[in-house]
Tab-separated table of N, CA and C in Angstrom:
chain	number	residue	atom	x	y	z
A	95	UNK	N	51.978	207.970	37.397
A	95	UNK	CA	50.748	208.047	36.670
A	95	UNK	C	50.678	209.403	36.006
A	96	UNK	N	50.183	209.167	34.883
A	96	UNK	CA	50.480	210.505	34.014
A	96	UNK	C	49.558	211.785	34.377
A	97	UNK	N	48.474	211.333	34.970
A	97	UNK	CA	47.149	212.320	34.959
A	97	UNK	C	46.628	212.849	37.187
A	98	UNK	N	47.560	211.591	37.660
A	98	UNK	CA	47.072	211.547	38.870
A	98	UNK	C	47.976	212.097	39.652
A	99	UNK	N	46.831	213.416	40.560
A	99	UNK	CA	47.979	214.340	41.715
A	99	UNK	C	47.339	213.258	42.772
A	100	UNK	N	47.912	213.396	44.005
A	100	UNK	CA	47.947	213.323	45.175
A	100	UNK	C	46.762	214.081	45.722
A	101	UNK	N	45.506	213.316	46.668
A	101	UNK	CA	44.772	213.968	46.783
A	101	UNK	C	43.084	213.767	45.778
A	102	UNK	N	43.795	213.496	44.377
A	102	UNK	CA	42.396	213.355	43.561
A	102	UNK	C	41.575	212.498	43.722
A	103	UNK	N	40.406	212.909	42.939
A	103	UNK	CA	39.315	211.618	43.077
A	103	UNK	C	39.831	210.969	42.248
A	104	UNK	N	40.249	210.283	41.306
A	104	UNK	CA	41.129	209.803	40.532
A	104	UNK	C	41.057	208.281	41.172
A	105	UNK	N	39.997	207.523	40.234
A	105	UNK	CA	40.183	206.107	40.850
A	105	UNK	C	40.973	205.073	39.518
A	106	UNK	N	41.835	204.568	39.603
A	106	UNK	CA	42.327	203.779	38.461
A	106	UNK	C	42.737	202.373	38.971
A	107	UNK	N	41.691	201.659	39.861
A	107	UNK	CA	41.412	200.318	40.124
A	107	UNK	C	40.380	200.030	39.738
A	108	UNK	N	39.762	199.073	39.274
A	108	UNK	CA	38.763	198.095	39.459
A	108	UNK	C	38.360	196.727	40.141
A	109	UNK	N	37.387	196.223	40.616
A	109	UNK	CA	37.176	195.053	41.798
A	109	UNK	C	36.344	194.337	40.999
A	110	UNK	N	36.954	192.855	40.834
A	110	UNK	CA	36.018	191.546	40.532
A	110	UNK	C	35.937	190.451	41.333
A	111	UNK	N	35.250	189.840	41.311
A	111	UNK	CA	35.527	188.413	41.770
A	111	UNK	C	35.880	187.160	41.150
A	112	UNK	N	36.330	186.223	41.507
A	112	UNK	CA	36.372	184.698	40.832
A	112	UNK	C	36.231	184.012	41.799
A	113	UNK	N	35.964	182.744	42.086
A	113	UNK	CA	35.614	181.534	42.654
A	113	UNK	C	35.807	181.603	44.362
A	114	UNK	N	34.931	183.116	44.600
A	114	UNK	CA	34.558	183.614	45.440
A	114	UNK	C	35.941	184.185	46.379
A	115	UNK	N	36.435	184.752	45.385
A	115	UNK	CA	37.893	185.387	46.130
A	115	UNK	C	37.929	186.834	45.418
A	116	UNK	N	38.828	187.496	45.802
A	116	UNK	CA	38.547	189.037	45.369
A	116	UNK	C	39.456	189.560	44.531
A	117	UNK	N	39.166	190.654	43.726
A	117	UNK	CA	40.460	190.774	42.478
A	117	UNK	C	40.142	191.942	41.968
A	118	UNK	N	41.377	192.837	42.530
A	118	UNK	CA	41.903	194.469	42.041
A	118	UNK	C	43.113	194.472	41.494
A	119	UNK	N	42.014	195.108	40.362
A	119	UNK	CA	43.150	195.523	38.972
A	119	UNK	C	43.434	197.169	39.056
A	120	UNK	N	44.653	197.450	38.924
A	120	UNK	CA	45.147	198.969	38.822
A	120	UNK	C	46.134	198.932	37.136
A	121	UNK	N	45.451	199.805	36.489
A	121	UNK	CA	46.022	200.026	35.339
A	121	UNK	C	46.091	201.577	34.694
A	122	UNK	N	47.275	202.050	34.489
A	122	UNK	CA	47.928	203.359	34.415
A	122	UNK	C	48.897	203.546	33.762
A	123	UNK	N	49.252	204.310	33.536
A	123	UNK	CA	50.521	205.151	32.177
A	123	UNK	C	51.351	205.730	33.177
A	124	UNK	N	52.414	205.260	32.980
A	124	UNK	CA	53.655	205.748	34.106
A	124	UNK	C	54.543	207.009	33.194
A	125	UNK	N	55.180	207.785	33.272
A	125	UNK	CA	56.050	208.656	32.400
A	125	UNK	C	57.423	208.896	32.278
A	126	UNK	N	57.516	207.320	31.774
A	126	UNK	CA	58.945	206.677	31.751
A	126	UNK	C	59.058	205.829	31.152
A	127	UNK	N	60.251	204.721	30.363
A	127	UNK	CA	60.148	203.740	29.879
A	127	UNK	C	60.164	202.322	30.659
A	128	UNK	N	59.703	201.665	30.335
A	128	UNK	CA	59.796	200.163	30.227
A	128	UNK	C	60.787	199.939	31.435
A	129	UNK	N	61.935	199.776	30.990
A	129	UNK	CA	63.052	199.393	31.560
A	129	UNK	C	62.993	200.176	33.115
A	130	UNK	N	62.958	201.229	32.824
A	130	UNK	CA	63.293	202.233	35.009
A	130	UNK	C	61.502	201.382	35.145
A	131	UNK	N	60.802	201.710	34.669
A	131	UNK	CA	59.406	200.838	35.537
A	131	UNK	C	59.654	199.974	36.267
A	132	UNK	N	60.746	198.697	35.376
A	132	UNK	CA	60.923	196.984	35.582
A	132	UNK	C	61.500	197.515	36.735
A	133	UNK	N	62.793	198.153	36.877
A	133	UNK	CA	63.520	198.394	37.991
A	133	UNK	C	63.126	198.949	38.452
A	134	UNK	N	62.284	199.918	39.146
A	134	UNK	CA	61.522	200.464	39.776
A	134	UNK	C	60.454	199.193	40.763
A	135	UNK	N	59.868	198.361	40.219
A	135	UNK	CA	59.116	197.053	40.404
A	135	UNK	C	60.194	195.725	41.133
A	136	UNK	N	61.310	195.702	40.753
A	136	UNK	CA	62.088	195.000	41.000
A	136	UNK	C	63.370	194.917	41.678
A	137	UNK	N	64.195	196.085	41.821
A	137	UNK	CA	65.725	196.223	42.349
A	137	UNK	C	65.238	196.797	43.711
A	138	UNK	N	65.830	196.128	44.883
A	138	UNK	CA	65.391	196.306	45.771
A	138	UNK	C	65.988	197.586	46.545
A	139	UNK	N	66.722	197.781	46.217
A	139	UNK	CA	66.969	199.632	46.964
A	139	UNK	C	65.867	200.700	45.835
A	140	UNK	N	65.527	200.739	44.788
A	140	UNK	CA	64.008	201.488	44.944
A	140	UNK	C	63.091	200.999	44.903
A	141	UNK	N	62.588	199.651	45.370
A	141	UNK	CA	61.482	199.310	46.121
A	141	UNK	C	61.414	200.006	47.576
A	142	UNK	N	62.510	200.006	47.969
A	142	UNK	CA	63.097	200.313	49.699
A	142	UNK	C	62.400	202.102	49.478
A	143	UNK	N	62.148	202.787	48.445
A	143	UNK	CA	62.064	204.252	48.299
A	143	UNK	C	60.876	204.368	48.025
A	144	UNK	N	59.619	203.650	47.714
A	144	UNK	CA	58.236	203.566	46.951
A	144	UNK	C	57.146	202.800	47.889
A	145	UNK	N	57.936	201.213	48.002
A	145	UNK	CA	56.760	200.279	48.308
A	145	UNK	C	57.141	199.663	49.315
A	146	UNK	N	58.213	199.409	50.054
A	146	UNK	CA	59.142	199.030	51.642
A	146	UNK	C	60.071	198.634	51.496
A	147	UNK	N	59.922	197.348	52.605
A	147	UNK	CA	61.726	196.609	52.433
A	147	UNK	C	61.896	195.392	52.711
A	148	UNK	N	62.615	195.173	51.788
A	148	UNK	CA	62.748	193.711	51.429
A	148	UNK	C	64.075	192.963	51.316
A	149	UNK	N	64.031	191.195	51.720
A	149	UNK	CA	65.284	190.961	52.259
A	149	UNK	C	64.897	189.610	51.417
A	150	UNK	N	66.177	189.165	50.361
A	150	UNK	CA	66.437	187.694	49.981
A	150	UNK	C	65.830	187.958	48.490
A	151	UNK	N	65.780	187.023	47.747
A	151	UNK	CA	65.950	187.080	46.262
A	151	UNK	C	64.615	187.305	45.522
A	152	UNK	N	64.623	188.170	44.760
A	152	UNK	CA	64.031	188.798	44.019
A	152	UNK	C	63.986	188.106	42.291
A	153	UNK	N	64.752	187.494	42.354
A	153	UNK	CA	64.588	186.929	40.780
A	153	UNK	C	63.866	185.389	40.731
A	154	UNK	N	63.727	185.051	39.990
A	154	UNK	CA	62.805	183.830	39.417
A	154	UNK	C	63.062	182.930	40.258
A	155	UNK	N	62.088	182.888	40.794
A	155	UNK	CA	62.058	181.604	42.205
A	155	UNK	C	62.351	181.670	43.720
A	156	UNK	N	62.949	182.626	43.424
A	156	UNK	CA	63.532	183.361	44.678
A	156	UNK	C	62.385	183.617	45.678
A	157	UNK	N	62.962	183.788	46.869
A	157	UNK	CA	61.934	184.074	48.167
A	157	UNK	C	62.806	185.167	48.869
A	158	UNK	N	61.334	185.858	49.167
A	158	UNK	CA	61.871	186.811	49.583
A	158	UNK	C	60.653	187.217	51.474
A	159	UNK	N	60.930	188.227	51.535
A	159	UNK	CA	60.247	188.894	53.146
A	159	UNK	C	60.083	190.339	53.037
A	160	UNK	N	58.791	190.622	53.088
A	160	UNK	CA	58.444	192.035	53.146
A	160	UNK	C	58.084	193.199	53.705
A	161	UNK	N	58.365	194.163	53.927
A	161	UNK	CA	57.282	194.893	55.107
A	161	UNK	C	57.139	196.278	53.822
A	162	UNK	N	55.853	196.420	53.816
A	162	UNK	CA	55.409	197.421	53.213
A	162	UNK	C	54.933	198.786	53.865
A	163	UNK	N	55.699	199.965	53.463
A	163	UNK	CA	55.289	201.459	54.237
A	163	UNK	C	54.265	201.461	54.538
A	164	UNK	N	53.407	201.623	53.273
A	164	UNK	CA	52.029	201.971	53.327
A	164	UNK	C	50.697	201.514	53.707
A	165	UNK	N	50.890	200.068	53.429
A	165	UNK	CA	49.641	199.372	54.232
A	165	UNK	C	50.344	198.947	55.815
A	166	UNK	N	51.635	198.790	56.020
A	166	UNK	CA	51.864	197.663	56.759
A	166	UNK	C	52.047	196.534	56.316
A	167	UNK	N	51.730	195.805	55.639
A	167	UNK	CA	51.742	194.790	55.287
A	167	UNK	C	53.453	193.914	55.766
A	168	UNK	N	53.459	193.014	56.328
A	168	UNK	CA	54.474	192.067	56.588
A	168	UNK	C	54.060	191.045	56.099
A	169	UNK	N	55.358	189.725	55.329
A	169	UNK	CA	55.076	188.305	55.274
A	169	UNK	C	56.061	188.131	54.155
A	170	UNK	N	55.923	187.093	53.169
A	170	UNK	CA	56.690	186.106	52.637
A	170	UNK	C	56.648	186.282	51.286
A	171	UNK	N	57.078	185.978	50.481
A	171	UNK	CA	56.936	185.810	48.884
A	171	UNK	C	57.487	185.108	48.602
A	172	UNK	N	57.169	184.268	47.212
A	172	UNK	CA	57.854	183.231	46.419
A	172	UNK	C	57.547	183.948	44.676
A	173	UNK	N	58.505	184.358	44.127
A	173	UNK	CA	59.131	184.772	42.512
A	173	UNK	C	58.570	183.771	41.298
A	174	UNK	N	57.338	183.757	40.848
A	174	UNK	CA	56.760	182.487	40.307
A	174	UNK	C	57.134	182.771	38.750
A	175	UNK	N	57.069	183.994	38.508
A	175	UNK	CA	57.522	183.898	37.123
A	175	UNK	C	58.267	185.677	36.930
A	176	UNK	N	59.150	186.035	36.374
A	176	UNK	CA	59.881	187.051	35.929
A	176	UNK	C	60.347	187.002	34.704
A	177	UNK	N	59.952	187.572	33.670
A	177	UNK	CA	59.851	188.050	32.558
A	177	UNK	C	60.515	189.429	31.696
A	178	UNK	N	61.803	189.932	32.348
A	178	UNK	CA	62.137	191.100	32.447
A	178	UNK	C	62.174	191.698	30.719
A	179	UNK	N	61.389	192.839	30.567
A	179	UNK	CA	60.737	193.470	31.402
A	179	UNK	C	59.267	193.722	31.398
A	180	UNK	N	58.752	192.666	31.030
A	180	UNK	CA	57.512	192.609	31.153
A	180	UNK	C	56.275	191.876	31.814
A	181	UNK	N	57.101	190.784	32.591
A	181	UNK	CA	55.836	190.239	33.646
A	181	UNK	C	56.639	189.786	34.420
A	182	UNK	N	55.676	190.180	35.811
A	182	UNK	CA	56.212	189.515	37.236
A	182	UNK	C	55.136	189.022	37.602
A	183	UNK	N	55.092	188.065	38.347
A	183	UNK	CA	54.382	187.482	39.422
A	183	UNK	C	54.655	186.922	40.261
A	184	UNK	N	54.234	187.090	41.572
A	184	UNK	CA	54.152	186.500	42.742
A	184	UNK	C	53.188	186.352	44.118
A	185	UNK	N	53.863	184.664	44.366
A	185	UNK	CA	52.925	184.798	45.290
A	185	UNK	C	53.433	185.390	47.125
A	186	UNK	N	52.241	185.952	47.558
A	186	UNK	CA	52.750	186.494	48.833
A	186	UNK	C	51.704	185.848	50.217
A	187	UNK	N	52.251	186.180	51.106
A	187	UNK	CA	51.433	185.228	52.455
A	187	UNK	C	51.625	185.847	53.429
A	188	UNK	N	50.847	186.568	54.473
A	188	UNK	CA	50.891	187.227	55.400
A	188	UNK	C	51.105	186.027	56.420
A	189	UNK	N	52.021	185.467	57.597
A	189	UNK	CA	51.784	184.441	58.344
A	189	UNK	C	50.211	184.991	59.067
A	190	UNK	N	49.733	185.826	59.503
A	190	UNK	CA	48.646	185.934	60.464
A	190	UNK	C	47.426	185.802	59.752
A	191	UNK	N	47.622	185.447	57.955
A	191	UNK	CA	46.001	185.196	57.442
A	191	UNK	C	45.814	183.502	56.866
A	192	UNK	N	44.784	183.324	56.823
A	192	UNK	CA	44.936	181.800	55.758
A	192	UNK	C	44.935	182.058	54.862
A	193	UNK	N	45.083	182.952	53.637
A	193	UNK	CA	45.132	182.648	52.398
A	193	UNK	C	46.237	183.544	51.640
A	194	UNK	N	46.641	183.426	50.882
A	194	UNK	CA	47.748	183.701	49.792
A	194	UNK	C	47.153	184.511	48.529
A	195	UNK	N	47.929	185.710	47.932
A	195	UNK	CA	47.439	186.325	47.454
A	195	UNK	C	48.703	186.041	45.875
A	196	UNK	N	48.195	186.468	45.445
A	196	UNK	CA	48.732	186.778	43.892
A	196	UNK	C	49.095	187.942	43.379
A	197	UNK	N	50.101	188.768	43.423
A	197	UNK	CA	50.565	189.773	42.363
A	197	UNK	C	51.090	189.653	41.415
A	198	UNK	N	50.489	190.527	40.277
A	198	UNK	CA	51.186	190.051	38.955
A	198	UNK	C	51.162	191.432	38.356
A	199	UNK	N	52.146	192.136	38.095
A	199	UNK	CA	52.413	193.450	36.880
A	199	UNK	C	52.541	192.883	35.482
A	200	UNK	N	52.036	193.227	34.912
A	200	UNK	CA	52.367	193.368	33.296
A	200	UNK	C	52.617	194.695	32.244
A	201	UNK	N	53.747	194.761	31.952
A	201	UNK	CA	54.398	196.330	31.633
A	201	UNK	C	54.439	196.336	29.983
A	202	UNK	N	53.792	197.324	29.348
A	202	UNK	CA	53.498	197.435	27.804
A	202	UNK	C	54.413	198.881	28.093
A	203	UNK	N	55.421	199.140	26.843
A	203	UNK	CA	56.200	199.996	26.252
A	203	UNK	C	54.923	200.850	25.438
A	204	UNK	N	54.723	202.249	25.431
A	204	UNK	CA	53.665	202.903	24.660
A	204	UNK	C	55.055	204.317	24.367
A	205	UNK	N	55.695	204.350	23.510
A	205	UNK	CA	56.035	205.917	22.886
A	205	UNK	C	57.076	206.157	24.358
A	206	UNK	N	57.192	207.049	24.524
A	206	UNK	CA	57.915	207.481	25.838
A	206	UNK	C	57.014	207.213	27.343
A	207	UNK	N	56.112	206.718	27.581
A	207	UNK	CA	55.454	205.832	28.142
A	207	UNK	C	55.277	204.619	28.173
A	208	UNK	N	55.155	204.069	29.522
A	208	UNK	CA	54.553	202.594	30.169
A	208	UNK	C	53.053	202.490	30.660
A	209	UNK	N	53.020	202.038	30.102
A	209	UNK	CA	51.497	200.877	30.928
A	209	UNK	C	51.383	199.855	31.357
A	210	UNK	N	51.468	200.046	32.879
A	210	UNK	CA	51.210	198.827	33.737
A	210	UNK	C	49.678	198.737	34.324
A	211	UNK	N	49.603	197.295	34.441
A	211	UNK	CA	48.540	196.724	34.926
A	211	UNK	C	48.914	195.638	36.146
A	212	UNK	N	48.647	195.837	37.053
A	212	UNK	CA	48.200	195.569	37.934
A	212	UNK	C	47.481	195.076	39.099
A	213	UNK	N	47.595	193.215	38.799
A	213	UNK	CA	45.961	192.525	39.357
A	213	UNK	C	46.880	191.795	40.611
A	214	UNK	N	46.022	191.866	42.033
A	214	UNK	CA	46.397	191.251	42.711
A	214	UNK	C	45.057	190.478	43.144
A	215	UNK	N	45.097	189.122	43.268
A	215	UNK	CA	44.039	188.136	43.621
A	215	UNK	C	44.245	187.332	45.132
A	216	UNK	N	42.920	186.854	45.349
A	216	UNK	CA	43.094	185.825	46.360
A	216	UNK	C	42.338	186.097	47.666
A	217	UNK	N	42.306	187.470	48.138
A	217	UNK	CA	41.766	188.127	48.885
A	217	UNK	C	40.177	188.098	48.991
A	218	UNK	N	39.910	188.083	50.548
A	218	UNK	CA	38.439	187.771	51.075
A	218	UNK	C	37.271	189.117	49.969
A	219	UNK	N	36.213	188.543	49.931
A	219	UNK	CA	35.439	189.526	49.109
A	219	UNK	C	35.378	190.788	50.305
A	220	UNK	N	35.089	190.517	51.496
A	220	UNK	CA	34.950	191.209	52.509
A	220	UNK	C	35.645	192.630	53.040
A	221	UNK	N	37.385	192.132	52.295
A	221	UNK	CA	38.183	192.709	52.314
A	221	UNK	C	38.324	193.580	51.180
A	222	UNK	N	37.493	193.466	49.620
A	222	UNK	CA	38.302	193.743	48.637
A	222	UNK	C	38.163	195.385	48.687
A	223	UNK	N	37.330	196.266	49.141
A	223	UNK	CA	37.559	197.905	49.207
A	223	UNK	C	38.628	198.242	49.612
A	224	UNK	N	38.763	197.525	51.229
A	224	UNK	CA	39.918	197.911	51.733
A	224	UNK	C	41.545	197.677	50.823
A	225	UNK	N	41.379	196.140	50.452
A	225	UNK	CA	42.458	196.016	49.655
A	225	UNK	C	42.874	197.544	48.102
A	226	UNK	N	41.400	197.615	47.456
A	226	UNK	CA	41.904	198.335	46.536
A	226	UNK	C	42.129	199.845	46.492
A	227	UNK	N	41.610	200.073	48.332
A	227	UNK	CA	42.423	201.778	48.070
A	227	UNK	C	43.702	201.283	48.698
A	228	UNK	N	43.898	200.501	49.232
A	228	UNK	CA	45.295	199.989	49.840
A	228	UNK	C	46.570	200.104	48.776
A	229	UNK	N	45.988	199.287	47.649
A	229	UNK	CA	46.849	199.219	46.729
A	229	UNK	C	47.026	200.427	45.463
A	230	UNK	N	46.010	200.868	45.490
A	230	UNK	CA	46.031	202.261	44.836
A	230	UNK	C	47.037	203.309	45.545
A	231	UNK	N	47.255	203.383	46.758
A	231	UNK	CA	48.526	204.073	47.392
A	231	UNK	C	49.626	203.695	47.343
A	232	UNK	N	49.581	202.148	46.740
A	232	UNK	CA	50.733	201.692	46.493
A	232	UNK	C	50.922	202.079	45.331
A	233	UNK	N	50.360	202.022	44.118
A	233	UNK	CA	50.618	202.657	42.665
A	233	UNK	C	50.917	204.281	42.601
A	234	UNK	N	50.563	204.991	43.704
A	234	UNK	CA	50.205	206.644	43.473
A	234	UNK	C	51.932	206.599	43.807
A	235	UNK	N	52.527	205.942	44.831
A	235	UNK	CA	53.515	205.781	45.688
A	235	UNK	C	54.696	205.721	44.481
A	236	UNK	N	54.523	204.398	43.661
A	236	UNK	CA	55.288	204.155	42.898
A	236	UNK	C	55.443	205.783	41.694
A	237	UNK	N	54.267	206.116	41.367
A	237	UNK	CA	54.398	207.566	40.271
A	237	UNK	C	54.571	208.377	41.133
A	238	UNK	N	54.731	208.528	41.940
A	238	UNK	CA	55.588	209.677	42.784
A	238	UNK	C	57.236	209.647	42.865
A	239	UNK	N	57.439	207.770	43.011
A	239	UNK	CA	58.628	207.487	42.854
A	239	UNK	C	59.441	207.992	41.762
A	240	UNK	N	58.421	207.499	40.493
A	240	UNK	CA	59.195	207.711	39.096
A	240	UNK	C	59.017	208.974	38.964
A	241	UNK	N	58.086	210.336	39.365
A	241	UNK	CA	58.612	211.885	39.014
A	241	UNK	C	59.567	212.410	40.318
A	242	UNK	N	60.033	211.568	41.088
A	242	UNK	CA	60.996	212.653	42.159
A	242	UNK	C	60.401	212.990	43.327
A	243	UNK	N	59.118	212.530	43.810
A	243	UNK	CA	58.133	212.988	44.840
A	243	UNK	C	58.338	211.987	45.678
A	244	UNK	N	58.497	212.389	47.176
A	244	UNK	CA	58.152	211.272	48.315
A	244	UNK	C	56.540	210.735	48.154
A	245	UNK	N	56.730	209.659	48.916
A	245	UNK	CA	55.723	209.038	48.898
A	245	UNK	C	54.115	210.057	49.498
A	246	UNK	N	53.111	209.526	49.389
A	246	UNK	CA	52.054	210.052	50.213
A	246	UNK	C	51.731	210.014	51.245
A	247	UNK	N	51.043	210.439	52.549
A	247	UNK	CA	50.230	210.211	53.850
A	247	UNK	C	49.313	209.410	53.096
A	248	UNK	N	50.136	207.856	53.884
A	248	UNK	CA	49.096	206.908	53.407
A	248	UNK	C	48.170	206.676	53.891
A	249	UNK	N	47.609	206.870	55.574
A	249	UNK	CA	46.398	206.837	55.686
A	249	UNK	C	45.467	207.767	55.307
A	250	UNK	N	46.331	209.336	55.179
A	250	UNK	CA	45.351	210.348	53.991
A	250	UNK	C	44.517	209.849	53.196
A	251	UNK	N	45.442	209.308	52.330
A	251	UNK	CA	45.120	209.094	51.079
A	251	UNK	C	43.756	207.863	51.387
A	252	UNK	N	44.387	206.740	52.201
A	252	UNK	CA	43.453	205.514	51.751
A	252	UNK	C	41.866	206.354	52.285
A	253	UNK	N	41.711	207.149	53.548
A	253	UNK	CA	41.195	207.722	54.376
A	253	UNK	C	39.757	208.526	52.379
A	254	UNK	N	40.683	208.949	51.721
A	254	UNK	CA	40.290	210.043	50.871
A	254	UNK	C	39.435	208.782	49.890
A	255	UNK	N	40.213	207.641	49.343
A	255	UNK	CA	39.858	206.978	48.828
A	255	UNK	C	38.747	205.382	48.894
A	256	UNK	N	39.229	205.114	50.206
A	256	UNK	CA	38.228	204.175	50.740
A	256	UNK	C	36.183	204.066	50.114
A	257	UNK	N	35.738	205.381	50.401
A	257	UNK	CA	34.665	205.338	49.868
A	257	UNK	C	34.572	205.486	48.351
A	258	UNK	N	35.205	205.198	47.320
A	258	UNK	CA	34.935	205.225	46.218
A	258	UNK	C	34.951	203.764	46.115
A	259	UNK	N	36.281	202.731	46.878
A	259	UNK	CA	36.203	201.816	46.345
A	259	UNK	C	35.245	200.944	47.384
A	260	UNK	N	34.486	201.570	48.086
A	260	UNK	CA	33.203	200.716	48.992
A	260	UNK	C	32.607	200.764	48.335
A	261	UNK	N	32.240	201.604	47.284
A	261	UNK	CA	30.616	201.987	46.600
A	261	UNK	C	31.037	200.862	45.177
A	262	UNK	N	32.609	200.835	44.609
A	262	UNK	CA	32.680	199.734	43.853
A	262	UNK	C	32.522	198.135	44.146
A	263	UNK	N	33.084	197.803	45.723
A	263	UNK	CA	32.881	196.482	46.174
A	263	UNK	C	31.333	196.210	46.554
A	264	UNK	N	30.420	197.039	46.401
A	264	UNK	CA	29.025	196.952	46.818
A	264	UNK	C	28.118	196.309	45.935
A	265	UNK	N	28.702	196.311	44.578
A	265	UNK	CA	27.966	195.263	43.419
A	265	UNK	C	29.195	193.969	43.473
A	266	UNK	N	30.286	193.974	44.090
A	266	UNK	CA	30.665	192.407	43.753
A	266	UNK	C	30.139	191.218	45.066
A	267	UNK	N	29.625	190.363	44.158
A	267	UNK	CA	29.549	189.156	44.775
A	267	UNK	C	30.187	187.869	44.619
């Protein structure tokens, strides 16, 4: 992210709802092109350096298994659409929840910059604060990746960020 240290108030999610499920969008200027973003998002030895680790296929249709540094997060994925280098989506499934979530990046080329966006859906309204400083450490994670920086103290961070995105989930219904 072009503007965001480690630490800032710096919120670059937003929280909506749809048909009573929850939906955080993260959208940001990375300072790199297109192409290291896609791979950055996709080749699984620097996913293994940013966002965790992952085992089985990564390309269109493919299923894969995850465990993520920063939230924790464990479970499943299925590769619903890949677009290289400009849209991914997939769906993912924690076995210990009932419902299935949706990630989808969409990567715009800007000059010697990227802009990705960032919506993951599906998630309880209940949950959605927690989800979007969750995933905001996952994006800070990734622009740390792309300038050379280890990742963050992720419960720092969510710890730092949590109340900005409570005071945003407090008008969604």
């Amino acid at each position: 992210m072009t503007s965001n240290a480690q630490g800032s108030n710096r919120i670059v999610g937003s929280l909506r709802s749809a048909d009573g499920k929850g939906i955080v969008r993260m959208e940001d200027r990375y300072d790199t092109d297109i192409d290291d973003l896609w791979s950055a998002l996709t080749d699984p030895h620097r996913l293994a350096r940013w966002l965790g680790e992952f085992e089985g296929d990564l390309r269109l249709g493919g299923e894969f298994r995850a465990h993520f540094f920063a939230s924790g997060w464990e479970g499943t994925g299925h590769v619903e659409t890949c677009e290289p280098p400009r849209h991914l989506l997939v769906l993912t499934k924690d076995p210990d929840e009932p419902y299935e979530l949706v990630i989808e990046a969409t990567l715009t080329a800007d000059g010697d910059q990227t802009l990705l966006v960032l919506e993951e859906r599906g998630m309880p309204l209940d949950l959605l604060a927690a989800y979007g400083a969750g995933i905001q450490v996952h994006v800070e994670d990734l622009a740390a990746h792309i300038a050379g920086r280890e990742r963050c103290d992720a419960q720092t961070r969510w710890n730092e960020l949590i109340p900005a995105y409570q005071d945003l989930a407090s008008s969604i219904s």
